[in-house]
Coordinates of C-alpha atoms and ligand atoms in Angstrom, one line a residue:
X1 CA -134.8 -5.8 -54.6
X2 CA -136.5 -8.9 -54.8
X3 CA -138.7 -9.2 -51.6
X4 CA -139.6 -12.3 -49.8
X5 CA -143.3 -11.9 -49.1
X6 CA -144.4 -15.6 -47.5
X7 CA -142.9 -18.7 -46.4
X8 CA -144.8 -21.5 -45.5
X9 CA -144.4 -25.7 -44.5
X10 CA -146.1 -28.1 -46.3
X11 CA -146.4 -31.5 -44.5
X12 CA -147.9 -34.6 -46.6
X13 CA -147.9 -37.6 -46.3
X14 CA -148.4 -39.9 -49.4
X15 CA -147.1 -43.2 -48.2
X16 CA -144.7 -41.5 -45.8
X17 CA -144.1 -37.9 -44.4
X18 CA -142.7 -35.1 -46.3
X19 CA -141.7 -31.4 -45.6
X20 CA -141.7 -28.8 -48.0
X21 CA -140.7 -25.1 -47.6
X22 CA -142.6 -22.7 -50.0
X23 CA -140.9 -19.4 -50.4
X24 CA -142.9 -16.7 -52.3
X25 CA -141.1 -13.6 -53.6
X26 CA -142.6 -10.2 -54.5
X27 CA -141.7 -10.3 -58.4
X28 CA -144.3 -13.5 -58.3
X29 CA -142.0 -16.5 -58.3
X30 CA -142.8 -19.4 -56.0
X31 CA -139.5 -21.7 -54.7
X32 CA -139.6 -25.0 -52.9
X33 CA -137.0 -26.8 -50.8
X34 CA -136.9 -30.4 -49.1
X35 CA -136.2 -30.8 -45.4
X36 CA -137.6 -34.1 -44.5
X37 CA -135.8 -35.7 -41.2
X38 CA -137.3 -39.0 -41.1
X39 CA -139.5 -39.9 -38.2
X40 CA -138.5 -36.9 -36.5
X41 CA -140.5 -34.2 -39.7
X42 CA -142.9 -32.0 -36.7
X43 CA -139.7 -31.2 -35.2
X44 CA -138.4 -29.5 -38.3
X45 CA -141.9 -27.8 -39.4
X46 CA -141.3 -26.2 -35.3
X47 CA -138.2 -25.3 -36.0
X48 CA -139.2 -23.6 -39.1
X49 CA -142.2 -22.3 -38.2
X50 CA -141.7 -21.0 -35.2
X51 CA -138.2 -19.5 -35.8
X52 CA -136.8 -19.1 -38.5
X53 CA -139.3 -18.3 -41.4
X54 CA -140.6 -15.4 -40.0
X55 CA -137.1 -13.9 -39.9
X56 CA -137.7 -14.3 -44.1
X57 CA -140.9 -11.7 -44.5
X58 CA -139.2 -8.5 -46.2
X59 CA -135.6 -10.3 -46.7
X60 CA -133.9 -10.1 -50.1
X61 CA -134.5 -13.7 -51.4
X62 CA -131.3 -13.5 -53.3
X63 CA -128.8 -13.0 -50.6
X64 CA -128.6 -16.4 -50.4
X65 CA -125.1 -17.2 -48.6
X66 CA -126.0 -13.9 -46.0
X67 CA -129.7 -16.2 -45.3
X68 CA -127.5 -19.4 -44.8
X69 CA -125.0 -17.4 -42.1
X70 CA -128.0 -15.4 -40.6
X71 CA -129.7 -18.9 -39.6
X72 CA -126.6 -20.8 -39.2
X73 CA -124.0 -18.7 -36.7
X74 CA -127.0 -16.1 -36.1
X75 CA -129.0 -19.4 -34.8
X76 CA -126.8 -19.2 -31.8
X77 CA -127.6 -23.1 -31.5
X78 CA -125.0 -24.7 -34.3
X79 CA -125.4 -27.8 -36.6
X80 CA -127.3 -30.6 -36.2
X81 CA -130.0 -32.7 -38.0
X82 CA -133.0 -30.8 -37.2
X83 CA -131.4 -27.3 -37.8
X84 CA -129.3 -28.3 -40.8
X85 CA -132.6 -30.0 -42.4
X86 CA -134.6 -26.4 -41.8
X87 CA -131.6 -24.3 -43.1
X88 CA -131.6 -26.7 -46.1
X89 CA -135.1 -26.4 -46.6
X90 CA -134.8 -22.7 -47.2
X91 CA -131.6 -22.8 -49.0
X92 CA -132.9 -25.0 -51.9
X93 CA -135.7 -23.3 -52.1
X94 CA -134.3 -20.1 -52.4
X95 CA -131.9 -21.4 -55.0
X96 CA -135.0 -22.8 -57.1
X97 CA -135.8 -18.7 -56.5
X98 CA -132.9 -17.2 -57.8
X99 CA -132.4 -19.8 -61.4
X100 CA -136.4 -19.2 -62.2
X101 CA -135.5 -15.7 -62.0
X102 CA -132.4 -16.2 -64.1
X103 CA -134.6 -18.1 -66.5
X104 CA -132.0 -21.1 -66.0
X105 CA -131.8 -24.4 -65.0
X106 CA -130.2 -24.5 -61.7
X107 CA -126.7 -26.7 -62.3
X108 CA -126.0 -23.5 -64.6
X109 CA -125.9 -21.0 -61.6
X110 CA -123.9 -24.1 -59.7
X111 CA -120.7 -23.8 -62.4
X112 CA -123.0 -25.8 -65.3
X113 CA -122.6 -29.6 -65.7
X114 CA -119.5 -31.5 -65.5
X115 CA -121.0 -34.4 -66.9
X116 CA -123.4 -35.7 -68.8
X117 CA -125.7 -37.6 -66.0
X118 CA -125.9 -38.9 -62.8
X119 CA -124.8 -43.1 -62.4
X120 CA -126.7 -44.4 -59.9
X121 CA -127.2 -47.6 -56.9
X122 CA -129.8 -49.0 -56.2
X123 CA -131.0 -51.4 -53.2
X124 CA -131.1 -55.4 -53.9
X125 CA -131.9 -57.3 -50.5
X126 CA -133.0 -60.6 -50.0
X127 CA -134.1 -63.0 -46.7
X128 CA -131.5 -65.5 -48.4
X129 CA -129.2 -66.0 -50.9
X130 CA -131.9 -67.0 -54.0
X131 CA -134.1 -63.5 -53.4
X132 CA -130.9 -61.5 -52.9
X133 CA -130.1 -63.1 -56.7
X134 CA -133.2 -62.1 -58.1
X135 CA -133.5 -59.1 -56.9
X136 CA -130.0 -57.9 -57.9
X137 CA -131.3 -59.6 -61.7
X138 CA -134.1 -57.0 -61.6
X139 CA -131.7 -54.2 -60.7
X140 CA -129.6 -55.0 -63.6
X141 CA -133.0 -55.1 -65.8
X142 CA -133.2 -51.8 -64.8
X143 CA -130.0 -51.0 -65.4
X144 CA -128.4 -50.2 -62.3
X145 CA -124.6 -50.8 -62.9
X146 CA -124.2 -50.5 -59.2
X147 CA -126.0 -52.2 -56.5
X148 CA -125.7 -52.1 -53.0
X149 CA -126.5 -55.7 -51.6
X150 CA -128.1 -56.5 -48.4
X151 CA -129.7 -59.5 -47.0
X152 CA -130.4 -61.8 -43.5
X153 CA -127.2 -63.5 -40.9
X154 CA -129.2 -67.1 -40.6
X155 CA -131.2 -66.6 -38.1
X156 CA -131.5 -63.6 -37.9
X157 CA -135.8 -62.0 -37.7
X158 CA -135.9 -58.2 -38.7
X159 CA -132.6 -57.3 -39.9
X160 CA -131.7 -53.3 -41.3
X161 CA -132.0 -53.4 -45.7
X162 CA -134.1 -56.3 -45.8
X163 CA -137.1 -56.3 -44.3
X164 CA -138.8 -52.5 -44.3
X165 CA -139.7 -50.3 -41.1
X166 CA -143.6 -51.0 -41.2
X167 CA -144.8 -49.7 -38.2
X168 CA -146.1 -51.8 -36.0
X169 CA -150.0 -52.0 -35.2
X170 CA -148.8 -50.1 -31.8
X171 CA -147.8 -47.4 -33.4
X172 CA -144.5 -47.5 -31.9
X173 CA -141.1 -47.9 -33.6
X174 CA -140.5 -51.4 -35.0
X175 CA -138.0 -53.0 -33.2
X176 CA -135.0 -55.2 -34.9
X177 CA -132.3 -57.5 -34.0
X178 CA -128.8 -57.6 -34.5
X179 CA -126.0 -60.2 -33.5
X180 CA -122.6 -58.7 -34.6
X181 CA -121.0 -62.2 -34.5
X182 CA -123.4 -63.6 -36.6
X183 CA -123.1 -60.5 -39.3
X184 CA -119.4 -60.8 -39.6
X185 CA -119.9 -64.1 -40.3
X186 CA -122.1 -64.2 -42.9
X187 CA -121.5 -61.0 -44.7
X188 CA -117.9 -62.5 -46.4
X189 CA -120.3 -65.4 -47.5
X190 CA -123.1 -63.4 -48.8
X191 CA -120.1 -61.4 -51.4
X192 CA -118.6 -65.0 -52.2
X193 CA -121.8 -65.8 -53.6
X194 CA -122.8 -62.7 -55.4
X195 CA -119.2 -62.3 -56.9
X196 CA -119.4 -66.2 -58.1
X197 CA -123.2 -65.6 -59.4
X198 CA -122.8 -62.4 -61.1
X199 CA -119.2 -61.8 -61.9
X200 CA -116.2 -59.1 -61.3
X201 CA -117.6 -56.1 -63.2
X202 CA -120.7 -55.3 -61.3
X203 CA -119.6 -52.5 -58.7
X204 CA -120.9 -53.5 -55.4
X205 CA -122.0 -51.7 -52.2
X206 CA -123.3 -52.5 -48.8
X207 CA -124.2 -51.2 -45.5
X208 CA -123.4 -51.9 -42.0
X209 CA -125.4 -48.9 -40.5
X210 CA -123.2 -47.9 -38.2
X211 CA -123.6 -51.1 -35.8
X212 CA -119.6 -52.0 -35.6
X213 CA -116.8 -51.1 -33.2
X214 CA -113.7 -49.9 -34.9
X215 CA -111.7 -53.1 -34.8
X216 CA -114.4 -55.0 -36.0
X217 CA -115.3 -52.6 -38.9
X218 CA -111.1 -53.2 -39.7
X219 CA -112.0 -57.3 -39.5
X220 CA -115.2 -56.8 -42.0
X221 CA -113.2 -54.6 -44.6
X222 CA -110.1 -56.9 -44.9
X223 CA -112.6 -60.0 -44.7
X224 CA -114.3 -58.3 -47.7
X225 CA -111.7 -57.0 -50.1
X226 CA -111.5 -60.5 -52.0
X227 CA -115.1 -59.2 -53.2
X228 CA -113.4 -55.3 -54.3
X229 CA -116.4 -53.3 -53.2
X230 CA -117.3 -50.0 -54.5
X231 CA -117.7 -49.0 -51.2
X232 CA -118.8 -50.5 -47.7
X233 CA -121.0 -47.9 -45.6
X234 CA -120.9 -46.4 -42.4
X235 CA -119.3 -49.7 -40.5
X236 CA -119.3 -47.3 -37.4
X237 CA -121.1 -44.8 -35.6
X238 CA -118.6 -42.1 -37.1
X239 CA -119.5 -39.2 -33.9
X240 CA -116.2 -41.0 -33.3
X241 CA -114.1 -39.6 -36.5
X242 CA -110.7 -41.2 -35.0
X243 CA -111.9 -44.8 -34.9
X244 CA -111.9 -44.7 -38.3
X245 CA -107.5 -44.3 -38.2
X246 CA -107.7 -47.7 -36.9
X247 CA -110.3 -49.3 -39.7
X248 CA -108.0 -47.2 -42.0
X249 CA -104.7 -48.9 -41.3
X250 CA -106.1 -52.1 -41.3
X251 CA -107.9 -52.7 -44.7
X252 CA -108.2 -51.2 -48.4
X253 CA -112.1 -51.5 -49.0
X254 CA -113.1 -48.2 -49.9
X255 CA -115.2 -46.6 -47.4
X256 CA -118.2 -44.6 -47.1
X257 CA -119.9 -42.3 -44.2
X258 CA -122.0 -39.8 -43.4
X259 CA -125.8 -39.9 -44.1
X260 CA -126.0 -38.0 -40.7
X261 CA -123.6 -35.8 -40.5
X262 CA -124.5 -32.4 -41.6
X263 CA -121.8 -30.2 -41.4
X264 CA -118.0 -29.8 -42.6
X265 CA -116.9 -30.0 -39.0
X266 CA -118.0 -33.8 -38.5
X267 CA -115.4 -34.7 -41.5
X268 CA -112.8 -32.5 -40.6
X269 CA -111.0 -35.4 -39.7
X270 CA -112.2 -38.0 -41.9
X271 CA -111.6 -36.1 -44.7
X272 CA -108.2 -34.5 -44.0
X273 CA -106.5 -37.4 -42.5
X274 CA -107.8 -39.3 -45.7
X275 CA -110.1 -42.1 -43.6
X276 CA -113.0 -42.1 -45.7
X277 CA -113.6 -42.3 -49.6
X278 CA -117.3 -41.1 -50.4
X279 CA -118.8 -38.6 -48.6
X280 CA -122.9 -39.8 -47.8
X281 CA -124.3 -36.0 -46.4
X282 CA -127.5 -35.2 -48.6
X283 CA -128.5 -31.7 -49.7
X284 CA -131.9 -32.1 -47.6
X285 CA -130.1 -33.1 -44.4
X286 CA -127.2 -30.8 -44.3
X287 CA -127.9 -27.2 -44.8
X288 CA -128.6 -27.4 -48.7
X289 CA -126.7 -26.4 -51.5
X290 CA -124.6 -24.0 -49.7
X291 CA -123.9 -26.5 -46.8
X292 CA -123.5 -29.5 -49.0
X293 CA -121.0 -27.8 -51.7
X294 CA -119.0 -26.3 -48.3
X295 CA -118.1 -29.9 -47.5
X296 CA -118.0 -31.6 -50.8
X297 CA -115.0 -28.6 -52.4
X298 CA -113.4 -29.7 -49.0
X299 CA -113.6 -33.5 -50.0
X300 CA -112.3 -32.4 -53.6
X301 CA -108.9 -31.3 -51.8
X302 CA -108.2 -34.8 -50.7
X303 CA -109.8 -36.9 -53.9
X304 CA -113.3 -37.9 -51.9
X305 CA -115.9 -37.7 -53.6
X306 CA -119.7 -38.0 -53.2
X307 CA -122.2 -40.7 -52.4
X308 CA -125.1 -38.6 -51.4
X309 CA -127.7 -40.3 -49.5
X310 CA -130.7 -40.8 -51.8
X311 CA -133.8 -42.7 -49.6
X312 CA -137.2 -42.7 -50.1
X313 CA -137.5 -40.4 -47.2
X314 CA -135.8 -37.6 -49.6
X315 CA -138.6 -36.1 -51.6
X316 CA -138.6 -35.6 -55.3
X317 CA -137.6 -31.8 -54.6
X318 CA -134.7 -33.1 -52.5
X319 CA -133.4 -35.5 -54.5
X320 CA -133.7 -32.8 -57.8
X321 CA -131.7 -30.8 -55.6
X322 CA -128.9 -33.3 -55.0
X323 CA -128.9 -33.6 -59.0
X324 CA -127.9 -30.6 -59.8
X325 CA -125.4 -30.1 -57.2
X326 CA -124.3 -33.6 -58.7
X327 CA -124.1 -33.0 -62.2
X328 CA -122.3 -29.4 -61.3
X329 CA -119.1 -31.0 -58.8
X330 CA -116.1 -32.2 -60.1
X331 CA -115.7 -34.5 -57.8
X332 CA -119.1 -36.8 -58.4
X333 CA -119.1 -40.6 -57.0
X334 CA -122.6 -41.6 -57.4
X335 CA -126.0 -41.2 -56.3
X336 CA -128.3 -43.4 -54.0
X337 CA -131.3 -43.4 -56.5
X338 CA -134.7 -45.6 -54.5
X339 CA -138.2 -45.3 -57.0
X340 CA -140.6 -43.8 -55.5
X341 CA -144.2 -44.7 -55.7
X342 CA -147.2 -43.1 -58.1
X343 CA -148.7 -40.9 -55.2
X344 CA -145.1 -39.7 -54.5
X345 CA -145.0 -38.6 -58.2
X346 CA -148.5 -37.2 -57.8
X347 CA -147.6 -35.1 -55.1
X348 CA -144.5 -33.6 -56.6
X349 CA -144.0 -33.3 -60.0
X350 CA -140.5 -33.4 -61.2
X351 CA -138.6 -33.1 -64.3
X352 CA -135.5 -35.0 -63.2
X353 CA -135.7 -39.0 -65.1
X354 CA -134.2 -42.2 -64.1
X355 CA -133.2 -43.9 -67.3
X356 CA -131.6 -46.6 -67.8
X357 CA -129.3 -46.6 -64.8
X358 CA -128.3 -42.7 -64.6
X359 CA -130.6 -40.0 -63.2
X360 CA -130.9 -37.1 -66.1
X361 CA -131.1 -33.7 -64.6
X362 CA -133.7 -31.1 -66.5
X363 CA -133.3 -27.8 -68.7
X364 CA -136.4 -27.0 -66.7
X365 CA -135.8 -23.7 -65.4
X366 CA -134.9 -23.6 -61.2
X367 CA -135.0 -27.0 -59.4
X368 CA -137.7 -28.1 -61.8
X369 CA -139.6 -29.9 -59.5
X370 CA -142.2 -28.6 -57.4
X371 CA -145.4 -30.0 -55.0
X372 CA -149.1 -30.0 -56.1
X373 CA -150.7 -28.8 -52.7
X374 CA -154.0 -30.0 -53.8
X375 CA -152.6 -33.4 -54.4
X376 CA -150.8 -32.8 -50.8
X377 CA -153.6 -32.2 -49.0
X378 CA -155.1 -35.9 -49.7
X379 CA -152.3 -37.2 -47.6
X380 CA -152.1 -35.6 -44.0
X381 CA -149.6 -36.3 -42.1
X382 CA -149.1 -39.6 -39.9
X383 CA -146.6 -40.2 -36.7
X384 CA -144.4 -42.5 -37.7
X385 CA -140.8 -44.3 -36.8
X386 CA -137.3 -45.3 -37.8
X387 CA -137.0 -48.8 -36.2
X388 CA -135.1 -49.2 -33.4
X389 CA -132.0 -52.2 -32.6
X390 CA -131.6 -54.6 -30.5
X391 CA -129.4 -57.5 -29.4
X392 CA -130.5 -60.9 -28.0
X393 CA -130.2 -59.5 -24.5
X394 CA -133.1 -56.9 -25.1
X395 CA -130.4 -54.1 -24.9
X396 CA -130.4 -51.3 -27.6
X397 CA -127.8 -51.2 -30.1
X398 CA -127.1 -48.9 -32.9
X399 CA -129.6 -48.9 -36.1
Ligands
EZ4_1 O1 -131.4 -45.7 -42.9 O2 -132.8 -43.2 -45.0 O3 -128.1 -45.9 -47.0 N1 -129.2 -45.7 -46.6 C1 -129.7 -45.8 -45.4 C2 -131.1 -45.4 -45.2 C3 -131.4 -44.8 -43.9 C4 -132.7 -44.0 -43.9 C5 -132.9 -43.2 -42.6 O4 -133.9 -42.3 -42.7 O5 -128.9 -46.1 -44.5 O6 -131.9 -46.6 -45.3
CO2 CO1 -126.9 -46.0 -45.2

């Protein structure tokens, strides 16, 4: 039996924060796994720290599925973001265990590839209409045949996917506006003029971050389906799974959901009454590899397929992770793919490449990708903040 002798978090913060799980094994081999929750990370290193890796010491790292159950039902205290991120963090990690020790790369132990690689979107966003244009030109440069488009309602100061989350010189969360009247307004505008700019074969995407009520989601997706998006994101706060019937009856722009969700029970209804199109879970935030395939196989039944959430805040292990459990599926969609910076890289060292477009998964053996905890060390953690929303009025609205 292979043993697990240590397990550790690693919290760094090169430009933003980053939580690693470490899982050594008594044959030598040292796995890692990604379970970054943005601006709430101390709350996952407690709830791994505390509880559940020292349940590890002695366990047989390759009972993989019995480790997923033993923290999932034996947790007592079901699903959610901060749980599902910890159980994820293990899970990948001790995936990354057993392919090293199978001398493969992981997608091999997942089924092997299904394809060849991974297409991928990318974010343009603009203040206005004339950066939005450039900014979708420099995607293209790169070779992003899909681009998710984002930019300002007139009027409009910090807006969600166009200006970023700096915190503010307080310390405290940033704090945005939002006028829904003025978004629905403008967002049919802002596809007239990227469709008249750049043409009918560039597969768009956008975002409404959950900030619409059902009937209005239903009034943005017919308003938009002159512009045939790839997919429009998250239009509601989707806690509510039967809202989306009504958004559902009412227009045929493809939709996407579910960056926060982390478990098969919060589709159960999108996905078998048909509502939604692309699923959005990420490895890192919903109980890894084993939680993630659980709910994308259930997708498959109903032709959905993925559109796993790719941020910045998903390290390089995470987002390695998510490419081999991409290139393995049948029922692939694409992948959010953001460039991280140079002490990102530095940090953790992948083998994963973005060219031209497509994210290419390794031959490395395991995840192939890895943190240098010297490297780590020079960025210790700082508190930081998703923004926070709100409307003319001063009262808090989605974000
Ligand atoms: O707000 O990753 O589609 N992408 C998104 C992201 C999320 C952040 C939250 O941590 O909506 O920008
Ligand atoms: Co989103």
């Amino acid at each position: 039996m292979t043993k697990i002798v240590a397990a550790t978090t690693i919290v760094t913060s090169p430009g933003r924060n980053f939580v690693t799980v470490r899982i050594s094994t008594s044959d030598g081999l040292v796995g890692y796994g990604d379970a970054t929750l943005n601006g709430r990370e101390l709350a996952v290193v407690s709830y791994l720290d505390d509880y559940l890796l020292p349940q590890l010491i002695g366990r047989d790292a390759h009972r993989i599925e019995d480790t997923w159950q033993l923290f999932y039902r034996g947790g007592y205290w079901r699903r959610g973001p901060v749980t599902m991120a910890a159980i994820a963090g293990i899970d990948v990690a001790l995936w990354d265990l057993k392919a090293q020790a199978a001398q493969m790369p992981l997608y091999q132990l997942l089924g092997g590839a299904s394809r060849t690689a991974l297409a991928t979107y990318g974010h343009a966003t603009g203040r206005d209409f004339a950066e939005l244009a450039d900014s979708i030109r420099a995607h293209q440069e790169k070779g992003f045949r899909h681009i998710r488009v984002q930019s300002a309602p007139p009027g409009l100061g910090r807006i969600y996917g166009v200006h970023d989350g700096t915190p503010t010189q307080s310390g405290l969360p940033v704090v945005e506006q939002w006028d829904t009247p003025a978004y629905l307004r403008h967002a049919p505008r802002m596809f007239e003029a990227v469709r008249s700019e750049f043409g009918e074969e560039l597969s768009l995407l956008h975002d409404t971050h959950h900030r619409l009520t059902p009937i209005q989601a239903a009034q943005l997706g017919k308003n938009l389906e002159p512009y045939s998006l790839f997919w429009l994101e998250d239009v509601t706060p989707a806690e509510n799974q039967e809202g989306f019937r009504a958004i559902r009856q009412h227009t045929t722009t493809p939709l996407a959901v579910g960056e926060v969700l982390n478990s098969a029970f919060d589709y159960l209804t999108l996905i078998s009454e048909q509502l939604i199109d692309f699923v959005r879970s990420s490895v890192t935030h919903a109980g890894g590899i084993t939680g993630l395939r659980r709910i994308l196989d259930f997708a498959a039944l109903y032709q959905i397929r993925s559109g796993m959430h790719g941020p910045a805040d998903i390290s390089p292990i995470g987002m390695a992770a998510a490419g081999h459990l991409a290139l393995a599926i049948h029922n692939f969609g694409v992948q959010e793919y953001i460039a991280q910076s140079a002490s990102v890289h530095d940090v953790f060292p992948s083998t994963h490449e973005f060219r031209n477009g497509n994210i290419h998964v390794s031959d490395h053996v395991g995840l192939g990708a890895w943190i240098d905890e010297t490297a780590a060390a020079g960025f210790p953690y700082e508190r930081s903040f998703l923004p926070i929303n709100q409307l003319a009025d001063a009262s808090v609205h989605d974000w």
